[in-house]
Coordinates of C-alpha atoms in Angstrom, one line a residue:
M1 CA 0.0 0.4 0.2
V2 CA 2.8 2.4 0.9
F3 CA 4.3 1.3 -2.7
K4 CA 1.1 2.2 -4.3
R5 CA 0.8 5.8 -2.5
F6 CA 4.6 6.7 -3.4
I7 CA 4.0 5.9 -7.3
F8 CA 0.5 8.1 -7.3
I9 CA 2.7 10.9 -5.9
I10 CA 5.2 11.1 -8.1
L11 CA 2.5 10.9 -11.2
V12 CA 1.2 13.8 -9.8
L13 CA 4.8 15.8 -9.9
A14 CA 5.4 14.6 -12.9
L15 CA 1.8 15.9 -14.2
M16 CA 2.0 19.0 -12.3
P17 CA 4.1 21.2 -14.9
M18 CA 2.2 19.8 -17.7
A19 CA -1.0 21.3 -16.5
S20 CA -0.4 24.5 -15.7
A21 CA -2.1 27.1 -17.8
Y22 CA -1.5 29.7 -20.6
G23 CA -3.3 32.6 -22.2
I24 CA -4.5 33.4 -25.3
T25 CA -6.1 36.7 -26.4
F26 CA -7.6 37.8 -29.6
T27 CA -7.7 41.5 -30.8
N28 CA -10.1 42.5 -33.8
I29 CA -8.1 43.8 -37.2
E30 CA -11.0 43.6 -39.6
N31 CA -13.9 41.3 -38.7
S32 CA -16.7 43.3 -40.9
I33 CA -15.8 41.8 -44.9
Y34 CA -17.6 41.0 -48.4
S35 CA -18.0 37.5 -49.2
D36 CA -14.6 37.6 -50.9
G37 CA -13.1 39.4 -47.9
T38 CA -11.0 38.0 -45.1
A39 CA -11.4 38.9 -41.6
S40 CA -8.0 38.8 -39.7
Y41 CA -7.7 38.8 -36.0
A42 CA -4.3 39.4 -34.2
V43 CA -3.4 36.4 -31.6
S44 CA -1.1 37.0 -28.4
I45 CA 0.0 33.6 -26.5
V46 CA 1.2 33.7 -22.9
N47 CA 3.2 30.8 -22.0
T48 CA 3.4 30.4 -18.1
N49 CA 5.0 27.1 -18.1
G50 CA 8.2 25.9 -17.1
F51 CA 9.2 24.1 -20.7
D52 CA 8.8 25.3 -24.2
D53 CA 5.6 24.6 -25.9
T54 CA 3.7 24.8 -29.5
F55 CA 0.1 25.6 -30.3
Q56 CA -2.2 24.8 -32.8
I57 CA -5.4 27.0 -34.2
S58 CA -8.2 25.2 -35.8
T59 CA -11.9 25.5 -36.1
R60 CA -14.4 22.5 -36.8
D61 CA -16.8 25.0 -38.6
P62 CA -16.7 23.9 -42.5
N63 CA -18.1 27.0 -43.7
W64 CA -14.3 29.3 -43.0
I65 CA -10.7 28.9 -43.9
L66 CA -8.8 29.1 -41.1
S67 CA -5.0 30.4 -42.1
S68 CA -2.6 29.9 -39.2
D69 CA 0.4 28.2 -38.8
I70 CA 1.7 26.3 -35.7
M71 CA 3.3 28.6 -33.2
A72 CA 6.2 28.1 -30.9
V73 CA 6.0 30.0 -27.7
P74 CA 9.3 29.8 -25.4
S75 CA 8.8 29.2 -21.7
L76 CA 7.7 32.1 -20.0
S77 CA 7.2 34.3 -23.0
T78 CA 4.5 35.8 -25.7
K79 CA 4.6 35.6 -28.6
G80 CA 2.1 37.3 -31.5
F81 CA 1.1 36.3 -34.9
L82 CA -2.1 36.7 -37.6
L83 CA -5.0 35.0 -37.9
S84 CA -7.0 35.0 -40.9
L85 CA -10.6 33.8 -41.5
K86 CA -12.3 33.4 -45.2
P87 CA -15.7 32.6 -45.4
K88 CA -16.6 29.8 -48.2
T89 CA -19.1 30.7 -51.2
G90 CA -23.0 30.6 -50.5
L91 CA -22.7 31.8 -46.9
E92 CA -25.2 34.1 -45.8
T93 CA -24.5 37.7 -44.7
G94 CA -25.1 39.2 -41.6
P95 CA -23.3 38.1 -38.0
H96 CA -21.2 34.5 -37.4
A97 CA -20.0 33.6 -34.6
V98 CA -16.6 30.9 -35.3
P99 CA -15.5 28.3 -33.3
I100 CA -11.7 28.5 -32.8
K101 CA -10.1 25.9 -30.6
T102 CA -6.4 26.5 -29.3
K103 CA -4.4 23.0 -28.5
S104 CA -1.5 22.4 -26.6
L105 CA 0.8 19.8 -28.7
R106 CA 2.8 19.4 -25.4
T107 CA 0.0 18.9 -22.8
G108 CA -3.1 18.6 -24.8
Q109 CA -4.9 21.3 -23.1
F110 CA -7.2 23.4 -25.2
N111 CA -9.2 26.4 -25.0
E112 CA -12.6 27.6 -27.3
D113 CA -13.4 30.4 -28.2
N114 CA -15.7 32.2 -30.9
L115 CA -14.9 34.8 -33.1
L116 CA -17.2 37.4 -34.3
V117 CA -17.6 38.0 -38.2
N118 CA -19.9 40.1 -40.2
I119 CA -20.7 39.6 -43.9
K120 CA -21.9 42.2 -45.1
P121 CA -24.1 42.1 -47.9
D122 CA -22.5 42.9 -52.0
T123 CA -22.7 45.9 -53.9
P124 CA -21.0 47.3 -56.8
F125 CA -18.6 49.3 -54.2
G126 CA -18.9 47.8 -51.2
G127 CA -19.8 50.6 -49.0
D128 CA -23.2 52.4 -47.5
Y129 CA -22.6 55.6 -50.2
V130 CA -22.8 55.3 -54.0
P131 CA -19.9 57.2 -55.2
A132 CA -20.4 60.5 -56.9
V133 CA -17.6 62.7 -58.5
N134 CA -17.9 65.8 -60.1
M135 CA -14.5 66.3 -62.7
E136 CA -13.3 69.0 -64.6
V137 CA -10.5 68.6 -67.4
S138 CA -9.2 71.3 -69.4
I139 CA -6.4 71.2 -72.2
D140 CA -4.8 73.7 -74.7
E141 CA -6.9 73.9 -77.5
Q142 CA -3.6 73.8 -79.8
V143 CA -0.9 71.6 -79.1
D144 CA 3.1 72.1 -80.2
V145 CA 3.9 68.6 -79.0
R146 CA 8.2 69.4 -79.1
N147 CA 7.1 71.4 -75.7
K148 CA 5.7 69.8 -72.6
V149 CA 1.6 69.3 -72.6
P150 CA -0.1 70.8 -69.6
V151 CA -3.8 69.2 -68.3
N152 CA -5.2 70.0 -65.7
V153 CA -8.0 67.9 -63.5
E154 CA -10.1 69.2 -60.7
L155 CA -12.3 66.7 -58.3
K156 CA -15.1 66.8 -56.2
N157 CA -16.4 64.4 -53.7
K158 CA -20.3 64.9 -53.7
N159 CA -20.7 62.2 -50.9
P160 CA -19.4 61.4 -47.1
R161 CA -17.4 58.5 -49.0
D162 CA -13.9 57.7 -48.5
M163 CA -11.5 56.7 -51.2
P164 CA -8.1 56.0 -50.4
E165 CA -7.6 53.8 -53.6
L166 CA -8.9 55.5 -57.2
K167 CA -7.2 55.3 -60.1
I168 CA -7.4 58.3 -62.6
I169 CA -6.5 57.2 -66.2
I170 CA -5.6 59.9 -68.8
D171 CA -5.4 59.3 -72.0
G172 CA -4.3 61.7 -74.8
Q173 CA -4.3 58.9 -78.0
S174 CA 0.2 60.5 -78.1
F175 CA 0.1 60.6 -74.1
F176 CA -1.2 58.0 -71.5
R177 CA -1.1 57.6 -67.4
D178 CA -2.5 55.4 -65.4
Q179 CA -2.4 56.5 -61.2
M180 CA -3.6 55.5 -57.9
I181 CA -4.9 59.0 -55.7
S182 CA -7.0 58.8 -53.1
L183 CA -10.1 61.4 -52.3
N184 CA -11.1 62.3 -49.0
P185 CA -15.0 62.8 -48.0
L186 CA -16.7 65.8 -49.8
E187 CA -13.0 66.7 -50.5
E188 CA -12.4 68.9 -53.3
K189 CA -8.8 68.0 -54.9
Q190 CA -7.1 69.3 -58.4
L191 CA -4.4 67.6 -60.0
D192 CA -2.1 69.1 -62.7
F193 CA 0.2 66.9 -65.2
L194 CA 2.5 67.2 -67.6
F195 CA 2.6 65.1 -70.7
D196 CA 5.5 64.7 -73.5
P197 CA 3.6 63.0 -76.1
G198 CA 7.3 63.0 -78.5
I199 CA 7.7 64.7 -81.5
E200 CA 6.5 61.5 -83.4
A201 CA 2.9 62.1 -82.8
S202 CA 0.8 62.6 -86.1
S203 CA -0.8 66.1 -86.3
G204 CA -4.3 66.6 -86.5
V205 CA -7.6 66.5 -84.1
K206 CA -6.7 64.7 -80.7
T207 CA -9.2 63.1 -78.3
L208 CA -8.2 63.5 -74.6
T209 CA -10.6 60.8 -72.4
V210 CA -9.9 61.2 -68.7
K211 CA -11.4 58.2 -66.4
L212 CA -12.0 57.4 -63.1
I213 CA -12.1 53.8 -61.6
L214 CA -13.2 52.5 -58.4
A215 CA -13.4 49.3 -57.8
N216 CA -12.9 48.1 -61.5
L217 CA -15.9 50.3 -62.3
T218 CA -16.0 53.8 -64.0
I219 CA -17.2 56.5 -61.7
A220 CA -16.6 59.4 -64.0
E221 CA -15.6 59.9 -67.2
V222 CA -14.7 63.4 -69.5
T223 CA -13.4 64.3 -73.2
R224 CA -12.2 66.9 -74.5
E225 CA -10.8 67.7 -78.0
F226 CA -7.4 69.2 -79.1
E227 CA -4.9 69.6 -82.0
V228 CA -1.8 68.9 -82.5
L229 CA 0.0 71.2 -84.8
A230 CA 2.0 69.4 -87.9
F231 CA 5.8 70.5 -88.1
E232 CA 9.0 69.5 -90.2
E233 CA 12.1 68.4 -89.4
V234 CA 14.6 65.9 -90.5
D235 CA 17.9 64.7 -87.9
E236 CA 20.9 63.1 -89.3
E237 CA 23.4 61.0 -87.2
V238 CA 26.8 60.6 -88.7
T239 CA 29.0 57.9 -87.1
K240 CA 32.3 56.3 -88.5
V241 CA 34.0 53.6 -87.4
K242 CA 38.0 53.5 -88.6
N243 CA 39.7 50.0 -88.8
F244 CA 43.1 49.1 -91.0
F245 CA 42.5 51.3 -94.2
Q246 CA 39.0 51.3 -93.8
T247 CA 36.6 53.9 -92.7
T248 CA 32.6 52.5 -92.5
G249 CA 30.2 56.1 -92.1
T250 CA 26.7 55.1 -90.9
H251 CA 24.2 58.0 -91.9
V252 CA 20.8 57.9 -90.2
L253 CA 18.3 60.5 -91.2
T254 CA 15.3 60.9 -89.1
N255 CA 12.2 62.4 -89.5
I256 CA 11.4 63.7 -86.2
G257 CA 8.4 66.3 -87.7
N258 CA 4.7 64.7 -87.1
G259 CA 3.7 64.1 -90.8
R260 CA 5.4 62.2 -93.7
D261 CA 8.2 63.7 -95.5
K262 CA 10.4 62.7 -98.1
V263 CA 14.2 62.9 -97.1
R264 CA 16.7 63.3 -99.0
K265 CA 21.3 63.0 -99.1
E266 CA 23.3 63.8 -101.4
M267 CA 26.4 63.2 -101.3
T268 CA 29.7 64.0 -103.9
L269 CA 33.3 62.3 -104.4
P270 CA 36.6 62.7 -106.2
F271 CA 37.2 60.6 -109.1
Y272 CA 40.3 59.1 -107.4
K273 CA 37.5 57.8 -104.6
K274 CA 35.1 56.0 -106.6
L275 CA 37.2 53.0 -107.2
F276 CA 37.0 52.4 -103.0
Y277 CA 33.8 53.4 -102.4
K278 CA 30.6 51.4 -101.8
F279 CA 27.0 52.3 -100.5
S280 CA 24.2 50.0 -98.8
P281 CA 21.6 50.8 -100.7
N282 CA 22.9 51.8 -103.7
P283 CA 22.5 55.3 -104.8
T284 CA 21.0 57.2 -107.8
K285 CA 23.5 59.2 -109.5
S286 CA 23.3 62.0 -111.6
D287 CA 25.8 64.7 -112.4
G288 CA 28.2 63.2 -110.6
K289 CA 26.6 63.1 -107.4
Y290 CA 25.1 59.7 -105.2
S291 CA 21.9 60.5 -104.1
W292 CA 19.4 58.6 -101.5
A293 CA 15.7 59.5 -101.3
E294 CA 12.8 58.0 -98.9
T295 CA 9.6 59.3 -98.1
L296 CA 9.5 58.5 -94.2
N297 CA 6.4 58.3 -91.3
P298 CA 6.9 60.7 -88.1
G299 CA 9.3 58.9 -86.2
E300 CA 11.1 56.6 -89.2
S301 CA 14.6 56.6 -90.5
M302 CA 16.5 56.2 -93.4
T303 CA 19.9 54.3 -93.0
I304 CA 22.6 55.0 -95.5
I305 CA 26.4 53.1 -94.8
V306 CA 29.4 54.4 -96.9
V307 CA 32.1 52.3 -96.8
A308 CA 35.6 53.6 -97.9
N309 CA 37.7 50.4 -98.2
Y310 CA 41.2 51.1 -99.1
N311 CA 42.4 47.8 -98.2
I312 CA 43.3 46.4 -101.9
L313 CA 45.0 49.2 -102.4
A314 CA 47.0 48.6 -98.9
L315 CA 47.4 44.9 -99.7
V316 CA 48.9 45.8 -103.6
I317 CA 51.4 48.5 -101.9
L318 CA 52.5 45.7 -99.0
A319 CA 53.1 43.0 -101.0
G320 CA 55.0 44.7 -103.3
I321 CA 57.5 45.7 -100.8
L322 CA 57.3 42.6 -99.3
S323 CA 58.0 41.0 -102.2
L324 CA 60.7 43.4 -102.9
I325 CA 62.4 42.9 -99.7
S326 CA 61.4 38.8 -99.9
Y327 CA 63.6 39.2 -103.0
Y328 CA 66.5 40.5 -101.5
I329 CA 66.2 38.5 -98.7
F330 CA 65.9 35.3 -100.1
R331 CA 67.9 36.0 -103.5
S332 CA 70.7 33.8 -104.8
P333 CA 74.1 35.4 -104.0
I334 CA 75.6 34.5 -106.8
L335 CA 73.7 35.4 -110.6
L336 CA 74.2 32.8 -113.2
I337 CA 73.6 34.0 -117.0
K338 CA 74.4 31.5 -120.1
E339 CA 74.4 32.9 -123.4
A340 CA 75.3 30.7 -126.5
V341 CA 76.3 32.4 -130.0
M342 CA 76.7 30.0 -133.4
E343 CA 80.2 30.8 -135.2
K344 CA 80.6 28.9 -137.9
E345 CA 80.3 25.8 -140.0
H346 CA 83.1 23.5 -140.6
N347 CA 82.4 19.7 -142.8
G348 CA 78.8 20.3 -141.9
K349 CA 79.5 20.7 -138.6
T350 CA 78.7 23.6 -136.2
L351 CA 80.7 25.6 -133.6
I352 CA 79.0 27.2 -131.0
K353 CA 80.6 29.6 -128.7
V354 CA 78.9 29.5 -124.9
R355 CA 79.7 32.1 -122.3
V356 CA 78.7 32.0 -118.6
H357 CA 78.4 34.7 -116.3
V358 CA 78.9 34.3 -112.8
K359 CA 78.8 37.4 -110.5
N360 CA 79.1 37.5 -106.9
R361 CA 75.6 40.5 -106.1
T362 CA 76.8 40.6 -102.3
K363 CA 79.7 42.5 -100.1
N364 CA 80.5 39.1 -98.8
L365 CA 83.0 36.3 -99.9
I366 CA 81.9 33.3 -101.0
Q367 CA 84.3 29.9 -101.2
A368 CA 84.3 26.6 -102.4
V369 CA 82.6 27.9 -105.6
E370 CA 82.0 25.1 -108.5
I371 CA 79.9 25.7 -111.7
M372 CA 78.7 22.9 -113.9
D373 CA 77.1 23.1 -117.2
R374 CA 75.6 20.2 -119.7
I375 CA 76.4 19.7 -122.9
P376 CA 73.4 17.4 -124.6
N377 CA 74.3 14.2 -127.1
I378 CA 74.2 16.2 -130.2
A379 CA 77.3 18.1 -129.7
E380 CA 80.7 17.3 -127.6
Y381 CA 83.1 19.4 -125.9
H382 CA 86.0 21.3 -128.2
K383 CA 89.1 22.2 -126.4
V384 CA 90.4 24.6 -127.4
K385 CA 93.1 27.4 -125.1
T386 CA 92.3 30.6 -125.0
I387 CA 94.7 33.0 -122.9
G388 CA 92.9 34.4 -119.8
T389 CA 89.6 31.3 -120.0
L390 CA 89.1 29.3 -117.1
E391 CA 89.8 26.0 -118.0
P392 CA 87.1 23.2 -116.7
T393 CA 88.5 20.6 -113.9
K394 CA 86.5 17.8 -114.9
V395 CA 85.0 17.0 -118.0
V396 CA 82.8 13.9 -118.1
K397 CA 81.2 11.9 -121.3
S398 CA 77.9 10.1 -120.8
S399 CA 75.7 8.4 -123.3
T400 CA 72.7 9.4 -122.2
K401 CA 73.1 12.4 -120.5
G402 CA 75.8 14.1 -122.4
T403 CA 79.1 16.2 -121.5
S404 CA 79.1 17.4 -118.3
L405 CA 81.6 20.2 -117.4
K406 CA 82.9 21.1 -114.2
W407 CA 84.9 24.4 -113.1
E408 CA 86.0 25.2 -109.1
T409 CA 87.3 28.4 -107.6
E410 CA 88.3 29.0 -103.6
V411 CA 86.5 32.2 -103.4
L412 CA 84.4 35.1 -105.6
D413 CA 85.0 38.9 -103.9
P414 CA 82.6 40.7 -103.1
F415 CA 80.8 42.2 -106.1
E416 CA 83.6 40.2 -108.1
E417 CA 82.4 39.2 -111.6
R418 CA 83.9 36.4 -113.8
I419 CA 83.0 34.9 -117.2
I420 CA 83.4 31.5 -118.4
T421 CA 84.0 30.9 -122.0
Y422 CA 83.9 27.3 -124.0
K423 CA 83.1 26.4 -126.9
I424 CA 80.9 23.0 -128.1
L425 CA 80.9 21.5 -132.0
C426 CA 77.6 20.0 -133.1
K427 CA 78.0 16.5 -134.5
L428 CA 75.0 17.3 -137.2
K429 CA 73.9 20.5 -139.2
I430 CA 71.6 22.5 -136.8
V431 CA 68.3 23.1 -138.3
G432 CA 66.2 25.9 -136.7
G433 CA 67.5 26.2 -133.2
L434 CA 69.4 24.7 -130.3
N435 CA 68.7 24.8 -126.7
L436 CA 71.2 24.4 -124.3
P437 CA 70.3 23.7 -120.6
S438 CA 71.0 25.7 -117.8
G439 CA 73.9 25.4 -115.3
R440 CA 74.5 25.6 -112.0
A441 CA 77.1 26.9 -109.5
K442 CA 77.4 25.0 -105.6
F443 CA 78.7 27.2 -103.2
H444 CA 79.2 27.9 -99.3
T445 CA 78.0 31.0 -97.8
Q446 CA 79.8 33.2 -95.1
S447 CA 77.7 31.4 -92.6
G448 CA 79.1 28.0 -94.1
K449 CA 75.8 27.2 -95.3
E450 CA 75.9 25.2 -98.9
R451 CA 73.4 26.9 -101.1
T452 CA 72.7 26.0 -105.6
S453 CA 72.0 28.7 -107.7
Y454 CA 70.9 28.0 -111.6
S455 CA 71.4 30.1 -115.1
N456 CA 68.9 30.4 -117.1
S457 CA 68.8 27.8 -120.7
A458 CA 70.7 29.7 -123.7
S459 CA 69.1 28.9 -127.3
V460 CA 70.9 29.3 -130.2
M461 CA 69.5 29.9 -133.7
E462 CA 70.6 28.5 -137.6
R463 CA 71.7 32.1 -138.9
M464 CA 70.4 32.5 -142.3
D465 CA 72.9 33.2 -145.3
D466 CA 72.6 36.5 -147.2

């Protein structure tokens, strides 16, 4: 028996904190609504327990949609939040008591309260007074769209109804404004507006319409007529972009008047520039002038692109310079020129003298020079000793390639020129002419690199007897 009493005391002591009270209050924010509105209350929960707790708010009335979150409230503190109640469709107008249940998720303790919500009868404007506003609108009879256009609106609220969300719409066809304003009960208000229609606004008689909108319904509307004055003006904007030997000019001509206008552009070029200029679109040529013409509506533009392209000329000049530089850089240091002349005929054979000009065209020494030439099979080398003539160091005959001749010299001085002369005897009489193959020279440059140069081929023609 003593043990059972001890267990009971322990359970009572354990449950005592969970049975502690908490406080909840509801403060009305908006409880008079229309059928599509939402009532709202400020909720404050005081957790007097010695532990943190979480509270849930719900309603058992299926005609209401309750919007609130589960709220965690720390121990010995107060926390507030917003509670929203929205009626479902078809609920009757008048006062309603909505049962609200607040439950502690920690202890299971709950409270029930009734929140009063009044559903008002639906009207187009949701109030007791039908809105009545007098509106006067003024605008100049003639308007120059290059200047600001003033519009004056005077409002007078004829009923003691507050209209905090009143929309005013001003539509002048070429200018527009949509603005929210407020109008207190029986208030008189003057509104001044300045509009920039833009110079592209077309001329003629226009209509200004001013509307007052409340709850998506028009409660006042005034129209006024005014005239937009006509004017003509063309603006030209030129931009140039320069690249490598090319200039691109963009001419944008805009009709900034408020009527249709035929815009013209003319350009004159010197004759030497015409080869390098291109246009888009293509112009009309007359009396040496290039011209463009197009009828433009207000605000429309005509774009002319003029391209001066000197790239081809620059590339030709550059290619010439590079070719000249390359020629002097990469040309062979030794120049070989071969020529041949027919001397005489003897016993049906023709004697031909061959000269090979060898020239060092640099300012450097050229070493180990070997000059080689070849005689076709139709002829043979005719050895003749001549004073001052360099004799070949090697003569090689071949039944297929003919006769090969070779001359050697240790060095060629800068700009030195030598002439190698030898004779060949044709085995048969030449009829028409004879072509001799080109010769070649092998040598070492100053840096020790071996190079080869070639001569031209030589032709000898049969001499005609007088």
